[in-house]
Amino acid sequence: CINPRRSKKKASRRRRIGVENMRVEDLLVYGKSQCHSDLAKMLLAELLELNPLELLNHLDDVVTEEKATLYKQECQAVKDGKPIQYVIGNVNFYGEKYDINENVLIPRFETEELVENTIEYIKKFFTEPVDIIDLGCGSGVIGLTLEQKVSTNSVDLIDISEKALEVTKVNCQNLESKANLIQSDMFQNINKKYDVIISNPPYIKTNEEIENIVLNNEPHLALFAGTDGLDCYRKIIKELPNYMKDRCLVAFEIGMTQAEPLKELIKETLGDIKVEVKKDLSEKDRMLFIFKNLE
């Protein structure tokens, strides 16, 4: 049977608990009442600078009033539909932590696949340090990852958005990168040629239905690209001949239905150049590579 005195004591203790003396366990209970259990753990672990698996070893730790209040605010933000990556303010990409906010896209796993394949091709086809340009760099995750993983002569990070480049600058500083940040509408302010041209441009159709959490939070400038989603590709491909070295690799992330129209655009501009489309782990066309004199 239940001891009434003990029950009253526990109830009284719960009433007295406020943000000034909440334990890790109390916050987890609160967080799970507001959002998915995994998200609640992730938020608290990030706040306490712990691995989520370590939380169980700290259940009785008392959390400062400031952190407890912030945790409740973050749980509410996730409950209200804000992506957890924006709430936390960073994301892991290819093993590194990158700062992000609402001025840049949240990097996806498909983009890691683009980077992985690009690294393999660079190592296969180039023996000397390469000049790389990342068009529409956003937070800079693509170009900065390549800078860390392959031998580079220069890395230019390009974006039309000044606010996006502010995020990129922070990530450059965190990684002690030597990359150049240039505000430009694709190639508009560029006057050199490259060994590697890579881009994950906007490629969603203007009237295409997408998840509300994406539509309501991520920058539309980095999402939408005209009625067929190809406007940015047209702009890039049209100018490619002016910015490709004699031997050049071009790498695009693409929408899963865009491979064939992009092949036509490339053929119109570059003739019978070698083009390869690769699928992601979900077996969807997601990457397109152009090989100029690379065998």
GROMACS .gro file of C-alpha atoms in nm:
model
  295
    1CYS     CA    1   0.000   0.000   0.000
    2ILE     CA    2   0.103   0.361  -0.045
    3ASN     CA    3   0.239   0.547   0.254
    4PRO     CA    4   0.028   0.867   0.264
    5ARG     CA    5   0.299   1.060   0.448
    6ARG     CA    6   0.560   0.965   0.187
    7SER     CA    7   0.322   1.057  -0.097
    8LYS     CA    8   0.255   1.396   0.057
    9LYS     CA    9   0.627   1.450   0.106
   10LYS     CA   10   0.703   1.371  -0.260
   11ALA     CA   11   0.417   1.590  -0.380
   12SER     CA   12   0.538   1.873  -0.160
   13ARG     CA   13   0.890   1.833  -0.296
   14ARG     CA   14   0.763   1.847  -0.654
   15ARG     CA   15   0.572   2.166  -0.580
   16ARG     CA   16   0.885   2.328  -0.441
   17ILE     CA   17   1.101   2.243  -0.744
   18GLY     CA   18   1.154   2.542  -0.967
   19VAL     CA   19   1.415   2.633  -1.222
   20GLU     CA   20   1.644   2.733  -0.936
   21ASN     CA   21   1.698   2.375  -0.814
   22MET     CA   22   1.599   2.140  -1.092
   23ARG     CA   23   1.798   1.823  -1.145
   24VAL     CA   24   1.889   1.666  -1.478
   25GLU     CA   25   1.618   1.406  -1.422
   26ASP     CA   26   1.354   1.673  -1.357
   27LEU     CA   27   1.449   1.854  -1.678
   28LEU     CA   28   1.435   1.534  -1.880
   29VAL     CA   29   1.086   1.464  -1.751
   30TYR     CA   30   0.984   1.816  -1.848
   31GLY     CA   31   1.151   1.795  -2.189
   32LYS     CA   32   0.984   1.466  -2.277
   33SER     CA   33   0.647   1.624  -2.198
   34GLN     CA   34   0.714   1.894  -2.459
   35CYS     CA   35   0.887   1.712  -2.747
   36HIS     CA   36   1.012   1.374  -2.861
   37SER     CA   37   1.229   1.193  -2.607
   38ASP     CA   38   1.534   1.188  -2.837
   39LEU     CA   39   1.509   1.561  -2.901
   40ALA     CA   40   1.469   1.633  -2.529
   41LYS     CA   41   1.785   1.435  -2.455
   42MET     CA   42   1.975   1.600  -2.740
   43LEU     CA   43   1.885   1.950  -2.624
   44LEU     CA   44   1.985   1.885  -2.264
   45ALA     CA   45   2.306   1.704  -2.355
   46GLU     CA   46   2.411   1.993  -2.580
   47LEU     CA   47   2.331   2.245  -2.306
   48LEU     CA   48   2.530   2.052  -2.046
   49GLU     CA   49   2.812   1.970  -2.290
   50LEU     CA   50   2.757   1.597  -2.249
   51ASN     CA   51   2.699   1.303  -2.479
   52PRO     CA   52   2.327   1.207  -2.464
   53LEU     CA   53   2.430   0.863  -2.336
   54GLU     CA   54   2.605   1.028  -2.040
   55LEU     CA   55   2.288   1.189  -1.908
   56LEU     CA   56   2.198   0.875  -1.714
   57ASN     CA   57   2.513   0.921  -1.506
   58HIS     CA   58   2.411   1.275  -1.410
   59LEU     CA   59   2.042   1.241  -1.324
   60ASP     CA   60   2.085   1.382  -0.972
   61ASP     CA   61   2.304   1.675  -1.079
   62VAL     CA   62   2.145   2.013  -1.007
   63VAL     CA   63   2.130   2.241  -1.311
   64THR     CA   64   2.183   2.615  -1.281
   65GLU     CA   65   1.874   2.832  -1.295
   66GLU     CA   66   2.001   2.998  -1.613
   67LYS     CA   67   2.046   2.668  -1.797
   68ALA     CA   68   1.717   2.527  -1.669
   69THR     CA   69   1.532   2.832  -1.799
   70LEU     CA   70   1.711   2.814  -2.133
   71TYR     CA   71   1.633   2.443  -2.165
   72LYS     CA   72   1.263   2.507  -2.114
   73GLN     CA   73   1.273   2.779  -2.380
   74GLU     CA   74   1.449   2.547  -2.623
   75CYS     CA   75   1.199   2.267  -2.565
   76GLN     CA   76   0.917   2.512  -2.633
   77ALA     CA   77   1.086   2.627  -2.955
   78VAL     CA   78   1.111   2.266  -3.079
   79LYS     CA   79   0.751   2.206  -2.977
   80ASP     CA   80   0.651   2.512  -3.181
   81GLY     CA   81   0.814   2.367  -3.494
   82LYS     CA   82   1.164   2.514  -3.498
   83PRO     CA   83   1.427   2.267  -3.628
   84ILE     CA   84   1.646   2.140  -3.345
   85GLN     CA   85   1.958   2.227  -3.544
   86TYR     CA   86   1.862   2.595  -3.533
   87VAL     CA   87   1.771   2.572  -3.165
   88ILE     CA   88   2.107   2.417  -3.078
   89GLY     CA   89   2.288   2.644  -3.323
   90ASN     CA   90   2.516   2.386  -3.476
   91VAL     CA   91   2.523   2.064  -3.677
   92ASN     CA   92   2.770   1.781  -3.728
   93PHE     CA   93   2.886   1.751  -4.087
   94TYR     CA   94   3.145   1.498  -4.195
   95GLY     CA   95   3.271   1.469  -3.838
   96GLU     CA   96   3.305   1.842  -3.765
   97LYS     CA   97   3.074   2.075  -3.576
   98TYR     CA   98   2.954   2.375  -3.778
   99ASP     CA   99   2.763   2.678  -3.655
  100ILE     CA  100   2.434   2.741  -3.833
  101ASN     CA  101   2.132   2.968  -3.796
  102GLU     CA  102   1.819   3.060  -3.989
  103ASN     CA  103   2.026   3.243  -4.253
  104VAL     CA  104   2.166   2.918  -4.395
  105LEU     CA  105   2.027   2.578  -4.491
  106ILE     CA  106   2.057   2.287  -4.252
  107PRO     CA  107   2.313   2.052  -4.413
  108ARG     CA  108   2.166   1.714  -4.510
  109PHE     CA  109   2.319   1.369  -4.527
  110GLU     CA  110   2.287   1.377  -4.909
  111THR     CA  111   2.532   1.665  -4.912
  112GLU     CA  112   2.780   1.458  -4.714
  113GLU     CA  113   2.750   1.197  -4.991
  114LEU     CA  114   2.827   1.464  -5.251
  115VAL     CA  115   3.136   1.564  -5.056
  116GLU     CA  116   3.244   1.202  -5.008
  117ASN     CA  117   3.228   1.131  -5.381
  118THR     CA  118   3.400   1.457  -5.467
  119ILE     CA  119   3.688   1.377  -5.232
  120GLU     CA  120   3.732   1.040  -5.403
  121TYR     CA  121   3.739   1.197  -5.750
  122ILE     CA  122   3.985   1.468  -5.649
  123LYS     CA  123   4.224   1.210  -5.507
  124LYS     CA  124   4.181   0.997  -5.818
  125PHE     CA  125   4.235   1.265  -6.083
  126PHE     CA  126   4.460   1.531  -5.926
  127THR     CA  127   4.811   1.494  -5.790
  128GLU     CA  128   4.883   1.864  -5.733
  129PRO     CA  129   4.700   2.095  -5.488
  130VAL     CA  130   4.370   2.209  -5.640
  131ASP     CA  131   4.184   2.539  -5.667
  132ILE     CA  132   3.825   2.490  -5.544
  133ILE     CA  133   3.517   2.709  -5.561
  134ASP     CA  134   3.201   2.637  -5.360
  135LEU     CA  135   2.911   2.822  -5.523
  136GLY     CA  136   2.624   2.909  -5.288
  137CYS     CA  137   2.827   2.797  -4.990
  138GLY     CA  138   2.574   2.875  -4.715
  139SER     CA  139   2.742   2.779  -4.388
  140GLY     CA  140   3.051   2.670  -4.579
  141VAL     CA  141   3.034   2.300  -4.490
  142ILE     CA  142   3.114   2.175  -4.843
  143GLY     CA  143   3.416   2.390  -4.922
  144LEU     CA  144   3.556   2.376  -4.568
  145THR     CA  145   3.530   1.997  -4.558
  146LEU     CA  146   3.712   1.969  -4.890
  147GLU     CA  147   3.982   2.204  -4.760
  148GLN     CA  148   4.039   1.967  -4.468
  149LYS     CA  149   4.031   1.644  -4.666
  150VAL     CA  150   4.227   1.714  -4.986
  151SER     CA  151   4.536   1.911  -5.082
  152THR     CA  152   4.430   2.262  -5.186
  153ASN     CA  153   4.596   2.565  -5.338
  154SER     CA  154   4.291   2.785  -5.274
  155VAL     CA  155   3.931   2.750  -5.158
  156ASP     CA  156   3.681   3.023  -5.251
  157LEU     CA  157   3.347   3.024  -5.068
  158ILE     CA  158   3.080   3.214  -5.261
  159ASP     CA  159   2.734   3.326  -5.156
  160ILE     CA  160   2.498   3.602  -5.258
  161SER     CA  161   2.379   3.641  -4.898
  162GLU     CA  162   2.586   3.862  -4.667
  163LYS     CA  163   2.414   3.703  -4.365
  164ALA     CA  164   2.507   3.355  -4.486
  165LEU     CA  165   2.870   3.461  -4.524
  166GLU     CA  166   2.867   3.585  -4.164
  167VAL     CA  167   2.793   3.226  -4.060
  168THR     CA  168   3.062   3.097  -4.296
  169LYS     CA  169   3.312   3.338  -4.141
  170VAL     CA  170   3.249   3.194  -3.794
  171ASN     CA  171   3.303   2.842  -3.923
  172CYS     CA  172   3.623   2.947  -4.099
  173GLN     CA  173   3.753   3.095  -3.775
  174ASN     CA  174   3.659   2.785  -3.575
  175LEU     CA  175   3.847   2.563  -3.820
  176GLU     CA  176   4.137   2.807  -3.869
  177SER     CA  177   4.061   2.796  -4.240
  178LYS     CA  178   4.243   2.997  -4.505
  179ALA     CA  179   3.944   2.998  -4.739
  180ASN     CA  180   3.843   3.319  -4.918
  181LEU     CA  181   3.489   3.448  -4.861
  182ILE     CA  182   3.337   3.634  -5.157
  183GLN     CA  183   2.989   3.785  -5.180
  184SER     CA  184   2.874   3.713  -5.534
  185ASP     CA  185   2.577   3.594  -5.735
  186MET     CA  186   2.741   3.269  -5.845
  187PHE     CA  187   3.032   3.360  -6.081
  188GLN     CA  188   2.945   3.730  -6.107
  189ASN     CA  189   3.241   3.862  -5.904
  190ILE     CA  190   3.484   3.582  -5.988
  191ASN     CA  191   3.782   3.624  -6.224
  192LYS     CA  192   3.985   3.301  -6.205
  193LYS     CA  193   3.963   2.939  -6.317
  194TYR     CA  194   3.931   2.628  -6.102
  195ASP     CA  195   4.022   2.262  -6.089
  196VAL     CA  196   3.708   2.183  -5.886
  197ILE     CA  197   3.373   2.362  -5.905
  198ILE     CA  198   3.115   2.237  -5.658
  199SER     CA  199   2.767   2.355  -5.571
  200ASN     CA  200   2.455   2.258  -5.382
  201PRO     CA  201   2.239   2.537  -5.527
  202PRO     CA  202   1.868   2.601  -5.469
  203TYR     CA  203   1.679   2.344  -5.678
  204ILE     CA  204   1.321   2.328  -5.548
  205LYS     CA  205   1.040   2.432  -5.783
  206THR     CA  206   0.860   2.751  -5.683
  207ASN     CA  207   0.524   2.575  -5.642
  208GLU     CA  208   0.663   2.245  -5.508
  209GLU     CA  209   0.517   2.121  -5.181
  210ILE     CA  210   0.775   2.076  -4.908
  211GLU     CA  211   0.757   2.001  -4.536
  212ASN     CA  212   0.626   2.287  -4.325
  213ILE     CA  213   0.925   2.269  -4.091
  214VAL     CA  214   1.148   2.346  -4.392
  215LEU     CA  215   0.915   2.599  -4.557
  216ASN     CA  216   0.859   2.794  -4.234
  217ASN     CA  217   1.217   2.803  -4.111
  218GLU     CA  218   1.486   2.768  -4.376
  219PRO     CA  219   1.584   3.059  -4.607
  220HIS     CA  220   1.376   3.058  -4.927
  221LEU     CA  221   1.667   3.215  -5.114
  222ALA     CA  222   1.855   2.890  -5.062
  223LEU     CA  223   1.558   2.665  -5.143
  224PHE     CA  224   1.365   2.778  -5.450
  225ALA     CA  225   1.490   2.816  -5.807
  226GLY     CA  226   1.209   2.897  -6.048
  227THR     CA  227   0.917   2.703  -6.190
  228ASP     CA  228   1.130   2.399  -6.280
  229GLY     CA  229   1.394   2.433  -6.009
  230LEU     CA  230   1.673   2.474  -6.264
  231ASP     CA  231   1.733   2.851  -6.262
  232CYS     CA  232   2.057   2.836  -6.062
  233TYR     CA  233   2.193   2.547  -6.265
  234ARG     CA  234   2.127   2.744  -6.585
  235LYS     CA  235   2.319   3.039  -6.445
  236ILE     CA  236   2.615   2.823  -6.340
  237ILE     CA  237   2.632   2.596  -6.646
  238LYS     CA  238   2.612   2.890  -6.889
  239GLU     CA  239   2.927   3.037  -6.732
  240LEU     CA  240   3.119   2.715  -6.671
  241PRO     CA  241   3.346   2.739  -6.980
  242ASN     CA  242   3.488   3.067  -6.848
  243TYR     CA  243   3.587   2.923  -6.511
  244MET     CA  244   3.700   2.566  -6.582
  245LYS     CA  245   4.070   2.488  -6.610
  246ASP     CA  246   4.187   2.255  -6.888
  247ARG     CA  247   4.130   1.966  -6.648
  248CYS     CA  248   3.829   2.023  -6.427
  249LEU     CA  249   3.579   1.842  -6.205
  250VAL     CA  250   3.231   1.990  -6.156
  251ALA     CA  251   3.011   1.848  -5.880
  252PHE     CA  252   2.642   1.928  -5.825
  253GLU     CA  253   2.386   1.816  -5.574
  254ILE     CA  254   2.060   1.780  -5.769
  255GLY     CA  255   1.691   1.708  -5.722
  256MET     CA  256   1.596   1.347  -5.783
  257THR     CA  257   1.407   1.428  -6.107
  258GLN     CA  258   1.657   1.675  -6.254
  259ALA     CA  259   1.929   1.453  -6.400
  260GLU     CA  260   1.798   1.437  -6.757
  261PRO     CA  261   1.716   1.807  -6.805
  262LEU     CA  262   2.054   1.895  -6.655
  263LYS     CA  263   2.231   1.662  -6.898
  264GLU     CA  264   2.059   1.849  -7.182
  265LEU     CA  265   2.167   2.186  -7.042
  266ILE     CA  266   2.525   2.063  -7.009
  267LYS     CA  267   2.530   1.924  -7.363
  268GLU     CA  268   2.403   2.254  -7.504
  269THR     CA  269   2.688   2.443  -7.334
  270LEU     CA  270   2.976   2.195  -7.315
  271GLY     CA  271   2.903   1.951  -7.597
  272ASP     CA  272   2.974   1.582  -7.549
  273ILE     CA  273   3.166   1.619  -7.224
  274LYS     CA  274   3.162   1.324  -6.984
  275VAL     CA  275   2.876   1.341  -6.731
  276GLU     CA  276   2.798   1.098  -6.452
  277VAL     CA  277   2.487   1.084  -6.230
  278LYS     CA  278   2.514   0.904  -5.897
  279LYS     CA  279   2.241   0.787  -5.661
  280ASP     CA  280   2.231   0.847  -5.288
  281LEU     CA  281   2.182   0.574  -5.029
  282SER     CA  282   1.807   0.597  -5.089
  283GLU     CA  283   1.865   0.503  -5.455
  284LYS     CA  284   1.759   0.847  -5.579
  285ASP     CA  285   1.950   1.052  -5.837
  286ARG     CA  286   2.117   1.311  -5.616
  287MET     CA  287   2.464   1.391  -5.754
  288LEU     CA  288   2.586   1.495  -6.098
  289PHE     CA  289   2.953   1.516  -6.197
  290ILE     CA  290   3.113   1.670  -6.505
  291PHE     CA  291   3.461   1.554  -6.606
  292LYS     CA  292   3.664   1.781  -6.833
  293ASN     CA  293   3.973   1.597  -6.964
  294LEU     CA  294   3.977   1.369  -6.661
  295GLU     CA  295   4.051   1.008  -6.743
   0.00000   0.00000   0.00000
